[in-house]
Structure formats: C-alpha cells, structure tokens
PDB file of C-alpha atoms in Angstrom:
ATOM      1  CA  UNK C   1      35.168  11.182 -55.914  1.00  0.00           C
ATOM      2  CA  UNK C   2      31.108  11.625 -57.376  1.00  0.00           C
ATOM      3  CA  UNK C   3      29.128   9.506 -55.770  1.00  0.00           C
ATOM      4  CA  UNK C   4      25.216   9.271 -56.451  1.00  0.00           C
ATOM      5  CA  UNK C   5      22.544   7.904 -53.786  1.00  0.00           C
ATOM      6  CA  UNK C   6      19.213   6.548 -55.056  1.00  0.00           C
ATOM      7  CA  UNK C   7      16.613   7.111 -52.248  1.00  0.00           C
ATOM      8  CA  UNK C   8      12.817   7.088 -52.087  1.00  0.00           C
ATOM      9  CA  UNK C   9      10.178   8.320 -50.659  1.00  0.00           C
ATOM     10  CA  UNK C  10       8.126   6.048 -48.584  1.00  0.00           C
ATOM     11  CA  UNK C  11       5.204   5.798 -46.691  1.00  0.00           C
ATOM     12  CA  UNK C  12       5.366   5.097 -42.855  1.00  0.00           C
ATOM     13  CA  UNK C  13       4.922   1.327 -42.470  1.00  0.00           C
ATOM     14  CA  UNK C  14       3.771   1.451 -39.351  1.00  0.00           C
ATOM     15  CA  UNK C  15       1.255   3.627 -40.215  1.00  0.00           C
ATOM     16  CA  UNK C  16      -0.135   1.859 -43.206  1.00  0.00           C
ATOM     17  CA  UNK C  17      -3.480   1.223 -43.707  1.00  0.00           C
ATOM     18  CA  UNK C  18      -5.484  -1.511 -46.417  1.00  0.00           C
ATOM     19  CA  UNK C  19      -8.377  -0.273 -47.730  1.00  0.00           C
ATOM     20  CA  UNK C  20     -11.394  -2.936 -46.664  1.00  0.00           C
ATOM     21  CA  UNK C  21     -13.414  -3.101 -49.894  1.00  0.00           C
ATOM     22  CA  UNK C  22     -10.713  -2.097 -52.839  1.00  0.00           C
ATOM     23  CA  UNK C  23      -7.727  -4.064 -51.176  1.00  0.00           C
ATOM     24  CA  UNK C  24      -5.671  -1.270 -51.519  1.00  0.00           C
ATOM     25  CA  UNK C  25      -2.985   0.588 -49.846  1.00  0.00           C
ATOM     26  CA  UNK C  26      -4.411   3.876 -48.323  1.00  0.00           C
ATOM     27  CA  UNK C  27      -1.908   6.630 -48.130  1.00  0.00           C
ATOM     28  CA  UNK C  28      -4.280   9.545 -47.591  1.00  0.00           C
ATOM     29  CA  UNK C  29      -2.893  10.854 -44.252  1.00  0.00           C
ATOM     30  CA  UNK C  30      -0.048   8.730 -43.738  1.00  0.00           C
ATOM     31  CA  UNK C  31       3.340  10.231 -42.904  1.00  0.00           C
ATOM     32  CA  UNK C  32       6.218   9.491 -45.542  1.00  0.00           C
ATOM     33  CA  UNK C  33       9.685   8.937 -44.720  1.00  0.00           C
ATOM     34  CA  UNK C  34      13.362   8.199 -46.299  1.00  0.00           C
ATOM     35  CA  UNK C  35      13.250   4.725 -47.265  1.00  0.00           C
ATOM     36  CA  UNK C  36      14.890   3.280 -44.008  1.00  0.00           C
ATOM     37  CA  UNK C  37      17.530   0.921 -46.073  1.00  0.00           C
ATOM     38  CA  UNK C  38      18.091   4.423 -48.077  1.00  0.00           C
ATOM     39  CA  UNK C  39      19.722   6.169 -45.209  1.00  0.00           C
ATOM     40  CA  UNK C  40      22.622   3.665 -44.021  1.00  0.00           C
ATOM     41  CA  UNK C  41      23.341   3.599 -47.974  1.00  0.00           C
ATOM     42  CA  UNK C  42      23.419   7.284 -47.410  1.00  0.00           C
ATOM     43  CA  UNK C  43      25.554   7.317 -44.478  1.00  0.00           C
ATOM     44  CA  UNK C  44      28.153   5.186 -46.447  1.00  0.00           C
ATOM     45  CA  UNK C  45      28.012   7.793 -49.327  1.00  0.00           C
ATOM     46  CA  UNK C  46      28.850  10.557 -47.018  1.00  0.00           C
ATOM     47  CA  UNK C  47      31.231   8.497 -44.981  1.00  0.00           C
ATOM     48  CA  UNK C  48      33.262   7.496 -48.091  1.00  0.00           C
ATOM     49  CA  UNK C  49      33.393  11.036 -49.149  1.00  0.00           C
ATOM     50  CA  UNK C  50      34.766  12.543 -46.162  1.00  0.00           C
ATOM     51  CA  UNK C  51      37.320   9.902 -46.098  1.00  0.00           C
ATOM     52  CA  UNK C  52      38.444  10.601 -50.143  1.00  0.00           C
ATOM     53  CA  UNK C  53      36.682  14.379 -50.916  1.00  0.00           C
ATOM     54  CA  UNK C  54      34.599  14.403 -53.370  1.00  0.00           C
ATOM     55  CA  UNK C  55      30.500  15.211 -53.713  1.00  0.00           C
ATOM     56  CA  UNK C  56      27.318  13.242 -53.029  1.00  0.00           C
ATOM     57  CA  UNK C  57      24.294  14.038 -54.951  1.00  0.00           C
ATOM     58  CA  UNK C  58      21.065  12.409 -53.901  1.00  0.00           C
ATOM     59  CA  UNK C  59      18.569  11.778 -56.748  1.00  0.00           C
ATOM     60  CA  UNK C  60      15.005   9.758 -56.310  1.00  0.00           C
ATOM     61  CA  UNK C  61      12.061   9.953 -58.624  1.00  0.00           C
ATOM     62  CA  UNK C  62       8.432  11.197 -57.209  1.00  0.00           C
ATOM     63  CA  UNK C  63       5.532  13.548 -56.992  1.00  0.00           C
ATOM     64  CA  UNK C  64       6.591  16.736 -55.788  1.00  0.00           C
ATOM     65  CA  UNK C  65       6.231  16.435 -52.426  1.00  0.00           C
ATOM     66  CA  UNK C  66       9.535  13.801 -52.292  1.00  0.00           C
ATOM     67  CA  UNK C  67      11.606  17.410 -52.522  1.00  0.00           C
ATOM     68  CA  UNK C  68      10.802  17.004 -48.315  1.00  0.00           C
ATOM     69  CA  UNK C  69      13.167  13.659 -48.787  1.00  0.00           C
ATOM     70  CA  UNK C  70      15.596  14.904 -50.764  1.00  0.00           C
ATOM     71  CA  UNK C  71      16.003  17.900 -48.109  1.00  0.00           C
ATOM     72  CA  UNK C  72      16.292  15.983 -45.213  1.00  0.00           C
ATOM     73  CA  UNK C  73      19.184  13.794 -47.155  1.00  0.00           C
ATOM     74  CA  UNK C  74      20.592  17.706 -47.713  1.00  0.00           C
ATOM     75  CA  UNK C  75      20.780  18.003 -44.043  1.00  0.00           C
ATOM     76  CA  UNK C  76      22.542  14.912 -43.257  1.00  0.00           C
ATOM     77  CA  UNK C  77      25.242  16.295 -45.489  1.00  0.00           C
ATOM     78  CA  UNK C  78      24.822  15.403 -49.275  1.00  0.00           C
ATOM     79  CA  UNK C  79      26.053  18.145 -51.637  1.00  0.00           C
ATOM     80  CA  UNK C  80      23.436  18.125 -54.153  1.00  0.00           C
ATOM     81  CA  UNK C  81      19.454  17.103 -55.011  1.00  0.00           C
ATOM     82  CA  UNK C  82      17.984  15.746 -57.985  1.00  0.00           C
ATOM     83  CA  UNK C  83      14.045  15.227 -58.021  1.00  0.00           C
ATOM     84  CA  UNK C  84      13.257  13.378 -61.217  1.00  0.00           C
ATOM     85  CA  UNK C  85       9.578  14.293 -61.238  1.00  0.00           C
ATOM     86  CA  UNK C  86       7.197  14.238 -64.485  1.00  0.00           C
ATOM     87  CA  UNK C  87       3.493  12.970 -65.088  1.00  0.00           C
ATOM     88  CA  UNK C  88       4.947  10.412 -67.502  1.00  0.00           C
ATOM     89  CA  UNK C  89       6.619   8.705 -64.081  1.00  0.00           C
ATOM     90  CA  UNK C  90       3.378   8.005 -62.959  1.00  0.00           C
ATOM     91  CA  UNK C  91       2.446   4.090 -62.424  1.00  0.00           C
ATOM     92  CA  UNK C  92       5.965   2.902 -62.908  1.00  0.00           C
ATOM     93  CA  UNK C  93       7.125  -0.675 -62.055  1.00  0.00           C
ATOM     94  CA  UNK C  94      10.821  -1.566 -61.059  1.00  0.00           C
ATOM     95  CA  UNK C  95      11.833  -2.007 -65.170  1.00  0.00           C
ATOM     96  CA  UNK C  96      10.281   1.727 -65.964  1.00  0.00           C
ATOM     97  CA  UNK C  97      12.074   3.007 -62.532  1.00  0.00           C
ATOM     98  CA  UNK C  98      15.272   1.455 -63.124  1.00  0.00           C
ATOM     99  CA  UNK C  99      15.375   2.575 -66.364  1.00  0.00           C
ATOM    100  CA  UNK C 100      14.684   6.504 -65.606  1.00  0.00           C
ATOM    101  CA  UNK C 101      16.967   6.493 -62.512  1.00  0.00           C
ATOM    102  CA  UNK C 102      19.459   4.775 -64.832  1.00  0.00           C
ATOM    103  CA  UNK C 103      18.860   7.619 -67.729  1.00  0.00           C
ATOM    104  CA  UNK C 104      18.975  10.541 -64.659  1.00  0.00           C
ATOM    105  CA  UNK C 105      22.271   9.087 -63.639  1.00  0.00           C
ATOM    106  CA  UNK C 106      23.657   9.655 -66.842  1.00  0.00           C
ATOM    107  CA  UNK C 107      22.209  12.610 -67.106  1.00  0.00           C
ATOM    108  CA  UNK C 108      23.560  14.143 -63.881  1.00  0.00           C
ATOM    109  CA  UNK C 109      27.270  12.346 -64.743  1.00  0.00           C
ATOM    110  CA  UNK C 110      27.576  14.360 -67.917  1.00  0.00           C
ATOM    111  CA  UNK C 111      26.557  17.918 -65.981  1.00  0.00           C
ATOM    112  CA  UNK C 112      28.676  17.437 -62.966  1.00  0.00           C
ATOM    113  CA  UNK C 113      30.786  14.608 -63.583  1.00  0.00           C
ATOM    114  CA  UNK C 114      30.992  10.181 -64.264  1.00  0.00           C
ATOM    115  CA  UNK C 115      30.147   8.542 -60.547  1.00  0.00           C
ATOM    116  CA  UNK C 116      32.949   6.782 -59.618  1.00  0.00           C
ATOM    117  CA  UNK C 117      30.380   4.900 -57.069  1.00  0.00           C
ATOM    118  CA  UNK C 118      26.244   4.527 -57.090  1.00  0.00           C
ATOM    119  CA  UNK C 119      24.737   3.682 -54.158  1.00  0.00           C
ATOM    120  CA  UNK C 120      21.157   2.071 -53.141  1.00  0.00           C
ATOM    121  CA  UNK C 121      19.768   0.648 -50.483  1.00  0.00           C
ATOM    122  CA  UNK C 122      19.246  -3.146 -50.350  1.00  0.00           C
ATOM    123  CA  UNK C 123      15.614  -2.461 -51.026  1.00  0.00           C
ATOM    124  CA  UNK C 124      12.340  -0.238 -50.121  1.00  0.00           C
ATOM    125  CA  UNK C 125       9.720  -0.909 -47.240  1.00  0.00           C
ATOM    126  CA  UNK C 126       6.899  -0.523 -49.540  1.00  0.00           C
ATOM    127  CA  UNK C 127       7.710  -2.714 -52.527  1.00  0.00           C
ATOM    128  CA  UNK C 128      10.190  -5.146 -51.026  1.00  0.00           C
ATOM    129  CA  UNK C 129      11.779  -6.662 -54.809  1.00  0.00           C
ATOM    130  CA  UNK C 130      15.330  -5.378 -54.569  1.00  0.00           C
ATOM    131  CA  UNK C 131      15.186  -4.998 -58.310  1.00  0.00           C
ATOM    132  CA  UNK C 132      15.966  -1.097 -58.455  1.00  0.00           C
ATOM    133  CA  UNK C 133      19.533  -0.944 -57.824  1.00  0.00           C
ATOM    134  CA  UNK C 134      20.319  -4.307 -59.800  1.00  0.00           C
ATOM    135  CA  UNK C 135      18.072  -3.055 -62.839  1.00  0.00           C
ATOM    136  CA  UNK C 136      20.050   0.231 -62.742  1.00  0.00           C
ATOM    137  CA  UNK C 137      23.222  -1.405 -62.729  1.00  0.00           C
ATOM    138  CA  UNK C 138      22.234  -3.608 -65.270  1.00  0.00           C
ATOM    139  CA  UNK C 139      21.041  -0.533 -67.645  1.00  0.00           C
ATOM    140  CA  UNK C 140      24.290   1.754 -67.296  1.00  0.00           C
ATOM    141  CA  UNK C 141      26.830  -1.371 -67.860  1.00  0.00           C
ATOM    142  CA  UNK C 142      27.993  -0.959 -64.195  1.00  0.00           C
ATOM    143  CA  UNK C 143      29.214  -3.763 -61.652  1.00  0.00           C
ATOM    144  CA  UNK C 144      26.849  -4.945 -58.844  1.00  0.00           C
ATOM    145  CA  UNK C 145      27.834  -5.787 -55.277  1.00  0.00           C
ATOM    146  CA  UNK C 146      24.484  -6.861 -53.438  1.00  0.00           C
ATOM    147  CA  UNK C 147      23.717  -7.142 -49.945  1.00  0.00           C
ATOM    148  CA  UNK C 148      26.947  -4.906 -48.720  1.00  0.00           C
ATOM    149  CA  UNK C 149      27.643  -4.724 -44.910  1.00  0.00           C
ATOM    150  CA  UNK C 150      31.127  -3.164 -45.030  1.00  0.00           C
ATOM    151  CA  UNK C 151      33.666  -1.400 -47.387  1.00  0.00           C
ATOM    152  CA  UNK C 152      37.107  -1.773 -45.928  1.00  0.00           C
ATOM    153  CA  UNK C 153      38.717   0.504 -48.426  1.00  0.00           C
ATOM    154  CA  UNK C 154      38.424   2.346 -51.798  1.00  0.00           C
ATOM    155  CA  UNK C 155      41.658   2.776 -53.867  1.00  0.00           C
ATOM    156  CA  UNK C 156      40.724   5.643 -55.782  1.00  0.00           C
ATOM    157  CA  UNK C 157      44.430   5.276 -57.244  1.00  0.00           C
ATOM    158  CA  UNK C 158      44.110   2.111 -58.686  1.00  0.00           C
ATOM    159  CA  UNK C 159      40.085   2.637 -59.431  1.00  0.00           C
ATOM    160  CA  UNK C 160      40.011  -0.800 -56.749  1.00  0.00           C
ATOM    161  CA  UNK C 161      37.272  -1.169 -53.755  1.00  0.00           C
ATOM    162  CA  UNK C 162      36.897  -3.841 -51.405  1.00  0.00           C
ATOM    163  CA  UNK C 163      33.394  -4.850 -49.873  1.00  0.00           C
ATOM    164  CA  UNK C 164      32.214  -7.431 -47.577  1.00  0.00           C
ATOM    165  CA  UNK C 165      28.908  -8.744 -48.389  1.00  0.00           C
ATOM    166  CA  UNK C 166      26.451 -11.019 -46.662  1.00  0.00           C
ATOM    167  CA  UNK C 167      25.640 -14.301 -48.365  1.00  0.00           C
ATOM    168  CA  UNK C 168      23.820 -16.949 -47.132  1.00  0.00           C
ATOM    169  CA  UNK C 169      27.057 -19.167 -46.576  1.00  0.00           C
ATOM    170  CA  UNK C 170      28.379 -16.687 -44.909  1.00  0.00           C
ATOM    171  CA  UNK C 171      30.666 -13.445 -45.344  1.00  0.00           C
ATOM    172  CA  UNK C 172      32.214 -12.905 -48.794  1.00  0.00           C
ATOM    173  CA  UNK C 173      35.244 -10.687 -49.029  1.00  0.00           C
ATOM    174  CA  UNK C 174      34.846  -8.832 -52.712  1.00  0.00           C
ATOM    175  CA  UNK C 175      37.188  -6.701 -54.841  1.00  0.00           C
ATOM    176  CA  UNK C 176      35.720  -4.851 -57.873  1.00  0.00           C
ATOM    177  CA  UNK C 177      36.619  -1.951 -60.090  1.00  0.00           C
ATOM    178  CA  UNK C 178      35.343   0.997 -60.619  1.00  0.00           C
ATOM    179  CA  UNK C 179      32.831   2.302 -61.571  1.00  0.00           C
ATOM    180  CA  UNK C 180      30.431   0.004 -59.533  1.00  0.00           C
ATOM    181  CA  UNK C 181      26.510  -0.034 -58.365  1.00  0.00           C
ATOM    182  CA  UNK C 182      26.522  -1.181 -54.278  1.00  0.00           C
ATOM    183  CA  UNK C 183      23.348  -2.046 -52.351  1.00  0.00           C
ATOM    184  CA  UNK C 184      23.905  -1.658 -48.896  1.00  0.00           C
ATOM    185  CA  UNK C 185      22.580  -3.727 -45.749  1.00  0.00           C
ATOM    186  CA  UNK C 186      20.239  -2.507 -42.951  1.00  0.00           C
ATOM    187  CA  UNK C 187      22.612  -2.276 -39.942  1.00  0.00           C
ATOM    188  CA  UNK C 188      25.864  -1.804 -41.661  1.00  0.00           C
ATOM    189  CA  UNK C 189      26.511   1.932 -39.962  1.00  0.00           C
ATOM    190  CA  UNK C 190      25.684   4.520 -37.437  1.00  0.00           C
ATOM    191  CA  UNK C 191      23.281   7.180 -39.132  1.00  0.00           C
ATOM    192  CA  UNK C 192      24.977  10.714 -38.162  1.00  0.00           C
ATOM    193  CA  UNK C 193      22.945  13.862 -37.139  1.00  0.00           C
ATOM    194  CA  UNK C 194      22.843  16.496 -38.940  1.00  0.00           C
ATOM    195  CA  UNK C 195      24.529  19.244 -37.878  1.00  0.00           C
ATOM    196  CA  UNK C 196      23.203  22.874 -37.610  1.00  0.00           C
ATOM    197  CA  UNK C 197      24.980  24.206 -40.379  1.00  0.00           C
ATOM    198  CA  UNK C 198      24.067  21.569 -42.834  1.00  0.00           C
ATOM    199  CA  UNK C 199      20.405  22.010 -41.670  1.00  0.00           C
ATOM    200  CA  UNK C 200      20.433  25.594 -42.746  1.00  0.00           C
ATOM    201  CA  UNK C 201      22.282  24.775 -45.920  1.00  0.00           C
ATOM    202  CA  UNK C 202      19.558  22.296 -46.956  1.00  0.00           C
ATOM    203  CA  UNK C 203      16.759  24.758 -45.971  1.00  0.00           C
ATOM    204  CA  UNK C 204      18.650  27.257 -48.418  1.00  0.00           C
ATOM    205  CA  UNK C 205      19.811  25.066 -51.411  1.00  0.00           C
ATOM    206  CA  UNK C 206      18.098  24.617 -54.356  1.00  0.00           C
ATOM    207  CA  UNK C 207      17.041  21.166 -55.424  1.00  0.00           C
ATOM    208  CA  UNK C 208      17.048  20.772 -58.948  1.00  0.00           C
ATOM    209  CA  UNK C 209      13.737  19.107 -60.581  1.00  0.00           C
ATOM    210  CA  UNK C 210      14.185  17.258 -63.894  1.00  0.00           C
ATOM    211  CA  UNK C 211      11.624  16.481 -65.898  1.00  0.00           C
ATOM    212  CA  UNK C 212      11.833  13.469 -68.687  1.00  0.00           C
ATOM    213  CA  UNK C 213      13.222  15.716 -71.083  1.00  0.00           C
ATOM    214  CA  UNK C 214      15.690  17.388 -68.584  1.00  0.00           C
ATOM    215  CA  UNK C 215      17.161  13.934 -67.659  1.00  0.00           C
ATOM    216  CA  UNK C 216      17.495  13.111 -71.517  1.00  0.00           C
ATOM    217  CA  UNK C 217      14.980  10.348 -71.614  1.00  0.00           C
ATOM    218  CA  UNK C 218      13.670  10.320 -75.246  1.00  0.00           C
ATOM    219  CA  UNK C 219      11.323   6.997 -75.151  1.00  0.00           C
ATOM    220  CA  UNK C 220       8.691   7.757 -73.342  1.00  0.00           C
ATOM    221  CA  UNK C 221       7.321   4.593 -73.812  1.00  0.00           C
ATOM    222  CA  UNK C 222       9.730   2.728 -71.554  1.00  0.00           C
ATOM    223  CA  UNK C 223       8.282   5.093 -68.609  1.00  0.00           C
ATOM    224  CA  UNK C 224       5.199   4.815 -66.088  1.00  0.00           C
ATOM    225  CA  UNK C 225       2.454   2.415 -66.756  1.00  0.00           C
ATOM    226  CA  UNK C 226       3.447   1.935 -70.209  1.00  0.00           C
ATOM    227  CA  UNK C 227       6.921   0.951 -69.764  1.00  0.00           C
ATOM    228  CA  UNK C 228       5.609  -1.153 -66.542  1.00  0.00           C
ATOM    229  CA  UNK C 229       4.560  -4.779 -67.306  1.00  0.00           C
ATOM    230  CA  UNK C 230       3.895  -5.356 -63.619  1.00  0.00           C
ATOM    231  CA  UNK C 231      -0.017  -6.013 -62.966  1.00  0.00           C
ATOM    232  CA  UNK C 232      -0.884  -5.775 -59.134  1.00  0.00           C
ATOM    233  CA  UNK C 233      -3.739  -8.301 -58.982  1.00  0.00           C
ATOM    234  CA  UNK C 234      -4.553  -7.825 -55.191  1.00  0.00           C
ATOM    235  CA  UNK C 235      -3.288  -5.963 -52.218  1.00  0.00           C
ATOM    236  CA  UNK C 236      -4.398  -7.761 -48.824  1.00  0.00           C
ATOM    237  CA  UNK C 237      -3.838  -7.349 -45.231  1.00  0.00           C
ATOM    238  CA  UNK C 238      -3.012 -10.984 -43.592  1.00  0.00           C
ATOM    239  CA  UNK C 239      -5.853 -12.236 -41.100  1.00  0.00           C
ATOM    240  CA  UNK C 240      -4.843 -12.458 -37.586  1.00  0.00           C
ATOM    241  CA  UNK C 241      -4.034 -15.524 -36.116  1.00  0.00           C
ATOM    242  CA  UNK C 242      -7.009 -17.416 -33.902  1.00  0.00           C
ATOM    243  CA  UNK C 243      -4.682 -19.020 -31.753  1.00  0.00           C
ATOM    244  CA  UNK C 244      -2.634 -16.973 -29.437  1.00  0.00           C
ATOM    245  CA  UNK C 245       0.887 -17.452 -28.303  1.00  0.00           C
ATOM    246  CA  UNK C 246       1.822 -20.029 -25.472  1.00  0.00           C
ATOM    247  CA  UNK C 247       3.749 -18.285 -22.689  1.00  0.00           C
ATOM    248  CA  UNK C 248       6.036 -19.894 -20.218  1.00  0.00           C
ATOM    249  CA  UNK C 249       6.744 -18.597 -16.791  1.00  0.00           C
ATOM    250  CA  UNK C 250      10.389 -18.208 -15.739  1.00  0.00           C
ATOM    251  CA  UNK C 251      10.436 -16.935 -12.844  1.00  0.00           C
ATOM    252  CA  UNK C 252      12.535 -18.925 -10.001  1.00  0.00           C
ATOM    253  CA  UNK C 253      13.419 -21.570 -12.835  1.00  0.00           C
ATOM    254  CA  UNK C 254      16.936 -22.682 -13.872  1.00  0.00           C
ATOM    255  CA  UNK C 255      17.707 -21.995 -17.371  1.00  0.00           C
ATOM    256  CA  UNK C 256      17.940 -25.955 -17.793  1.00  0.00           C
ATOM    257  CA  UNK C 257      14.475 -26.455 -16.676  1.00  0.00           C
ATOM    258  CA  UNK C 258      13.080 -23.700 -18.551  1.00  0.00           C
ATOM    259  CA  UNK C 259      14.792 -24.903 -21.838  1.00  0.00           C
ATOM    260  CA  UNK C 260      13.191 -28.358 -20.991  1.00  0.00           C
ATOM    261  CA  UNK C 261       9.706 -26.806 -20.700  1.00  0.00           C
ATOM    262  CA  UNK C 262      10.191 -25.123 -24.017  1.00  0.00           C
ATOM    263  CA  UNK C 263      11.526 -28.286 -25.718  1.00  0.00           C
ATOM    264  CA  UNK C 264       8.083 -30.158 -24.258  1.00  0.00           C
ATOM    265  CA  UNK C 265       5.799 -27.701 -25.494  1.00  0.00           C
ATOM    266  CA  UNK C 266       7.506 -27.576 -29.334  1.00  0.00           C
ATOM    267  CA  UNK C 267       7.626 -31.468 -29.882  1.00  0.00           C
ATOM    268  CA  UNK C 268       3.564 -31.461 -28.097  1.00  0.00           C
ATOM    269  CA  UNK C 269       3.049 -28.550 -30.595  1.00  0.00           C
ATOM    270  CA  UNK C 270       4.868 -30.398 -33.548  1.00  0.00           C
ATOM    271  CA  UNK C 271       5.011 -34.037 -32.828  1.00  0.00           C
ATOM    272  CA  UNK C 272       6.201 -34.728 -36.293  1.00  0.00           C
ATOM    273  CA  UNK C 273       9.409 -32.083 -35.953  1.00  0.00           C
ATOM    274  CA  UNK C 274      10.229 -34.736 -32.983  1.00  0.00           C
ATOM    275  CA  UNK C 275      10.319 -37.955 -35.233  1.00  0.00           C
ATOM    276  CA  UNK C 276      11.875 -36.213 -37.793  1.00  0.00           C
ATOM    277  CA  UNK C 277      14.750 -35.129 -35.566  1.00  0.00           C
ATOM    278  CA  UNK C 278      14.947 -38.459 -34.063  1.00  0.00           C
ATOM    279  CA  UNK C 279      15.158 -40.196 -37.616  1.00  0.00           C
ATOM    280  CA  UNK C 280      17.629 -37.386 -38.676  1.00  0.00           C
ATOM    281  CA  UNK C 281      19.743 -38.323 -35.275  1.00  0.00           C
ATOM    282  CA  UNK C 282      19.272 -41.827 -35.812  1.00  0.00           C
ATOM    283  CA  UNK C 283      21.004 -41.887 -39.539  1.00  0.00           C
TER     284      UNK C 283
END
C-alpha cells in the first residue's frame, strides 16, 4: 500500500500576532508547527500502513524552511519527504494549491508508485476553508470522504475501505473504492512518539525538493498569485468584549439549585429566549 499525506506548515496560533496599522498577520518571530489536523491524518497514514505494509510519503508545499515539518513527520515514522518549493508557489490561494499538490501527487505516483490512499487533514489553523483536500481530489479524479473519524477496515483485496464520518445528523457508515482522497477529524487517534531510531533516520534522510518543473507542472499560470483569484480585503483581530462574564458561586449548593440560578440569570439575560421557549412549549 502507497499512501501520500498532505501537511503544512503553520504558524503557532497561539502565538499570532495582527499587525495594528496594516491589518495583517505578523509572522516575524513566531514559531511554526505541523498543521495540528495534519498530524492525526498522519497518524492514520502510518497506522494503516503498519497494519497492510506499504510506504507513506509526506509531501507539503512551502518556503524552504517547511523541510523542519517534513522532518519531524520523518520522525514519527513516514518513509519518504517531498517539499514542493519554487518562487512561482508564492501567493497561492486554495485553487493554485490544490492544483500543485494535485500535479506533485502525480508526480510522486509515477516515480514510486499510484497511491492507493491520500490523506489530509480536515483543514489548516491558519486558513480555516477545508478546500485543499476536496480541490485535490477533485483535480486527480479521486473519491472524497470528508470529515473522517474512523476507518474500520481497508480491503486491499477487493480495492474496498470502510470509514465512519461525522455529519451533522449524526455518524455515517461509508464504503468506497479505491483509490480515494480522506480528510480526517481532529480527535480521531492517539498521536505516537517517535521512537529513537526513526528520529535518527529522519535527521539522516534526504528530503527531496521539487521544483515546478520537477513535479511536472507545465502552466505556470495556474500557480501563486496568478493562478489565485482569492483577494484578502482585510485581516482584523476581533475587539474584546466590554462586558465581562457573569459567574455563579457553587459552593455548598445542590446541583438543582445551582441549575435554577443559571436558568434565572439566562432568561434575565435573554428575556426573549424565555417567550420563545414558552411559545415553542406551548404549540
């Protein structure tokens, strides 16, 4: 089994700053990290190989300095790195990132061999769209399970998997063939460690740094800004709230009467959310 892991580069969100006069983010100084969704998508990856054999290579698109990502995912295991890194990158939207991912993919199935599975997470810290993995799927004619939270079983035999995936009715129990694209939830797994030996692997292993015309991408113009019909108008920090959060004191208080006090407070807050639930009630 080949299985391929899209993962970016982030900045630290706790440590992000907006700039006060340009409205924009500052990232001079702040630490970057594996795009948390990135790493239980990860841990799936390498779970599922274990399981059926087979290789993991770990691919994201950056300056540079995202080789430090693409190392650490080396340490938690993966078999290979691919840094898709070229000036023409630069400024690119979802469509333009989709599509080069989507072109690297191909790229790295004819060299080493056709993913069987892709893998993303649900979506990054920084941008928030959950486009990515969908666009990519979209681009290399591949089937899309969304919003994963468990994959009972792979048949590998019959080119079968099974998924269960979060909806907002519920739990939805999905078979799909292979090849597929699979976005996976926050909270789905238990991120290994690394161990020792795949530390010193990573620190030794080569990660392999495509440009454009290494990954085969020939039309330039669907890349960076001019591939990227995105316009970011305004970047904004939200104001802090005036009023301050109520707080009510529990101690020595049944649960019944502190439940009560809470109710109180709500419908005093909200008096309309009180009529409305007594007109609701009523009907």
């Amino acid at each position: 089994m080949h299985i391929v892991i899209c993962i970016k580069q982030v900045p630290d969100s706790a440590q992000i700053r907006v700039h006060p006069v340009t409205n924009t983010i500052m990232r001079q100084g702040v630490p970057t990290i594996i795009n948390p969704y990135d790493l239980f998508a990860l841990e799936e990856a390498l779970r599922l190989r274990d399981a059926h054999g087979g290789e993991v290579t770990v691919l994201t698109m950056g300056p540079p300095m995202a080789e430090d990502a693409l190392r650490k995912a080396l340490g938690y295991g993966a078999d290979r790195a691919v840094l898709l890194t070229d000036r023409y990158f630069a400024g690119s939207d979802t469509l333009a990132t989709s599509f080069a991912l989507s072109q690297a993919i191909a790229k790295i199935g004819e060299t080493f061999g056709t993913p069987d599975l892709v893998f993303t997470g649900k979506q990054t810290i920084d941008g928030d769209t959950a486009q990515v993995g969908p666009g990519i799927a979209k681009r290399l004619g591949l089937l899309q399970l969304t919003y994963v939270a468990k994959i009972p079983s792979v048949d590998l035999a019959a080119r079968e998997i099974k998924v269960e995936r979060r909806s907002e009715g519920g739990t939805q129990m999905l078979k799909s063939r292979l090849p597929c694209l699979i976005t996976m939830l926050e909270g789905t797994n238990e991120i290994r460690r690394g161990s020792i030996q795949d530390a010193l692997c990573a620190a030794r292993s080569q990660v392999l740094k495509w440009s454009a015309a290494d990954a085969g991408i020939e039309d330039l113009t669907k890349c960076g800004l001019r591939g990227s019909p995105t316009v970011v108008k305004r970047v904004f920090a939200p104001p802090a709230r005036a009023e301050k959060a109520a707080q009510i004191d529990t101690a020595e208080k049944a649960l019944r009467d502190v439940a009560d006090e809470l109710i109180t407070a709500i419908f005093t807050r909200q008096p309309a959310l009180e009529h409305e639930l007594a007109f609701n009630g009523g009907a």
